C-alpha cells in the first residue's frame, strides 16, 4: 500500500495571463476540482514577459523603423518592465478575488522573464505536483511556427500537466 500524503504537500499551480483561456481554465478547475483544491495548496502564477526591444518603436513608427533606427533607453525599458509587473499583479489580484469568492485561499506570485523559464523554475522551486494551463485553441498558425506554451510543458514539465481547452 502507498503512503498517504498530506493535502498541504500537494501543490497545484495555475498559470494565468491576460487572455480569456487562462481565466476559463481557472473557472473550470474551481468547478471540477473544488474539493482537491481546498485540500491542497493552489498557487497562481503570472509571468511578466521581457520587453520585446525590437518592436518597442515599431508600432508608433510603422515602416519608418527600417530607415530610422532608434535604440531603447534604460528609462523606457524600466517603464515597460514596470507596466508588465502592474499588469501581472492585476491579473493575480483578479484571480485571487475569484478564488476568494468561492472560499478558496491561494498563493500568488509573479516573476519577470521568459514564460518557459519562469514557469519551469516555479514548478521546481515550489515543488508543484500539477500544472494547469489554458489552451489557446484559435492560434494554430502561430503554433506551427513558434510552438505553444502548453505543448512545451506537456513535453518538458517535471510534473503532470493539465491543459484546459475552452469549448468553441
C-alpha positions as CSV (number, residue, x, y, z in Angstrom):
1,X,0.0,0.0,0.0
2,X,1.2,3.5,-0.8
3,X,1.8,6.2,1.8
4,X,-0.9,8.7,2.4
5,X,0.3,12.2,1.7
6,X,-0.8,15.4,3.4
7,X,-3.0,17.7,1.4
8,X,-0.8,20.7,2.1
9,X,2.1,18.9,0.4
10,X,0.1,18.7,-2.9
11,X,0.6,22.0,-4.7
12,X,-1.3,22.8,-7.8
13,X,-0.2,25.7,-9.9
14,X,-2.3,27.6,-12.4
15,X,-0.6,29.8,-15.0
16,X,-2.7,32.9,-15.7
17,X,-2.3,35.6,-18.3
18,X,-4.5,38.3,-19.8
19,X,-6.4,36.1,-22.2
20,X,-9.8,34.5,-21.7
21,X,-8.4,31.0,-21.9
22,X,-6.5,31.1,-18.7
23,X,-9.5,32.5,-16.8
24,X,-11.6,29.7,-18.4
25,X,-9.0,27.2,-17.0
26,X,-9.3,28.8,-13.6
27,X,-13.1,28.7,-13.5
28,X,-13.1,25.1,-14.9
29,X,-10.6,24.0,-12.3
30,X,-12.6,25.6,-9.5
31,X,-15.8,23.9,-10.6
32,X,-14.3,20.5,-11.3
33,X,-11.6,20.2,-8.7
34,X,-13.0,22.3,-5.8
35,X,-12.6,19.5,-3.2
36,X,-9.0,18.8,-4.4
37,X,-8.1,22.5,-4.5
38,X,-9.4,23.1,-1.0
39,X,-7.3,20.3,0.4
40,X,-4.2,21.2,-1.4
41,X,-2.3,24.5,-2.0
42,X,-3.4,26.4,-5.1
43,X,-0.7,28.6,-6.5
44,X,-1.5,31.1,-9.2
45,X,1.4,32.3,-11.3
46,X,1.7,35.1,-13.8
47,X,4.9,35.5,-15.9
48,X,6.0,39.1,-16.7
49,X,7.3,38.9,-20.3
50,X,10.5,40.7,-21.1
51,X,10.1,43.7,-23.2
52,X,10.5,43.0,-26.9
53,X,13.1,45.6,-27.7
54,X,12.9,45.2,-31.5
55,X,9.2,46.1,-31.5
56,X,9.1,48.9,-28.9
57,X,9.2,51.6,-31.6
58,X,7.7,49.6,-34.5
59,X,4.1,50.4,-33.7
60,X,4.4,54.2,-33.5
61,X,6.8,54.4,-36.4
62,X,5.5,51.8,-38.8
63,X,7.8,51.2,-41.8
64,X,9.9,54.3,-40.8
65,X,11.5,52.0,-38.2
66,X,13.6,50.4,-41.0
67,X,15.0,53.8,-42.0
68,X,15.2,55.5,-38.7
69,X,16.8,53.1,-36.2
70,X,16.4,54.0,-32.5
71,X,17.9,52.5,-29.5
72,X,15.9,51.8,-26.4
73,X,16.8,53.7,-23.3
74,X,17.1,52.3,-19.8
75,X,14.2,54.5,-18.8
76,X,12.0,53.1,-21.5
77,X,12.9,49.6,-20.6
78,X,12.2,50.2,-16.9
79,X,8.8,51.7,-17.7
80,X,7.9,48.7,-19.8
81,X,9.0,46.3,-17.1
82,X,7.1,48.3,-14.5
83,X,4.0,48.2,-16.7
84,X,4.3,44.5,-17.2
85,X,4.6,44.0,-13.4
86,X,1.5,46.1,-12.8
87,X,-0.5,44.1,-15.4
88,X,0.7,40.8,-13.8
89,X,-0.2,41.9,-10.3
90,X,-3.6,43.0,-11.5
91,X,-4.2,39.6,-13.2
92,X,-3.2,37.8,-10.0
93,X,-5.5,40.1,-7.9
94,X,-8.4,39.3,-10.2
95,X,-7.7,35.6,-10.0
96,X,-7.3,35.8,-6.2
97,X,-10.7,37.5,-5.8
98,X,-12.4,34.9,-8.0
99,X,-11.0,32.2,-5.7
100,X,-11.8,34.1,-2.5
101,X,-15.5,34.4,-3.7
102,X,-15.6,30.6,-3.8
103,X,-13.9,30.2,-0.4
104,X,-10.5,29.1,-1.9
105,X,-7.3,30.5,-0.5
106,X,-4.5,30.9,-2.9
107,X,-0.8,31.9,-3.0
108,X,0.0,34.2,-5.9
109,X,3.3,35.3,-7.4
110,X,4.9,36.7,-10.5
111,X,8.3,36.8,-12.0
112,X,9.9,38.6,-14.9
113,X,11.4,36.7,-17.7
114,X,10.7,34.2,-20.5
115,X,7.5,32.3,-19.6
116,X,9.0,28.9,-20.3
117,X,11.9,29.6,-17.9
118,X,9.9,31.3,-15.2
119,X,7.2,28.7,-15.1
120,X,9.7,25.8,-15.1
121,X,11.7,27.5,-12.3
122,X,8.5,28.0,-10.3
123,X,7.4,24.3,-10.7
124,X,10.7,23.2,-9.3
125,X,11.0,25.9,-6.6
126,X,7.5,25.4,-5.2
127,X,7.5,21.6,-5.7
128,X,4.4,21.7,-7.8
129,X,2.5,18.4,-8.2
130,X,0.2,19.5,-11.0
131,X,0.5,22.4,-13.6
132,X,-2.8,23.7,-15.0
133,X,-2.9,25.9,-18.2
134,X,-5.5,27.2,-20.6
135,X,-5.3,26.3,-24.2
136,X,-5.2,29.0,-26.9
137,X,-7.4,27.0,-29.4
138,X,-7.5,29.5,-32.2
139,X,-3.8,30.1,-32.7
140,X,-2.9,27.2,-35.0
141,X,-0.8,29.3,-37.4
142,X,1.3,30.8,-34.6
143,X,1.7,27.3,-33.0
144,X,3.1,25.9,-36.3
145,X,5.9,28.4,-36.2
146,X,6.6,29.0,-32.6
147,X,5.1,26.1,-30.7
148,X,2.6,26.6,-27.9
149,X,3.5,27.1,-24.2
150,X,1.1,24.3,-23.2
151,X,2.7,21.9,-25.7
152,X,6.2,22.8,-24.4
153,X,5.1,21.9,-20.8
154,X,3.3,18.8,-21.8
155,X,6.7,17.6,-23.2
156,X,9.1,19.1,-20.7
157,X,7.5,19.7,-17.3
158,X,8.8,18.0,-14.2
159,X,5.2,17.3,-13.1
160,X,1.8,16.3,-14.7
161,X,0.2,19.0,-16.9
162,X,-3.5,19.6,-17.3
163,X,-4.4,21.7,-20.3
164,X,-7.9,23.0,-20.2
165,X,-9.4,23.8,-23.6
166,X,-12.3,26.2,-23.9
167,X,-15.2,24.8,-26.0
168,X,-15.9,26.8,-29.1
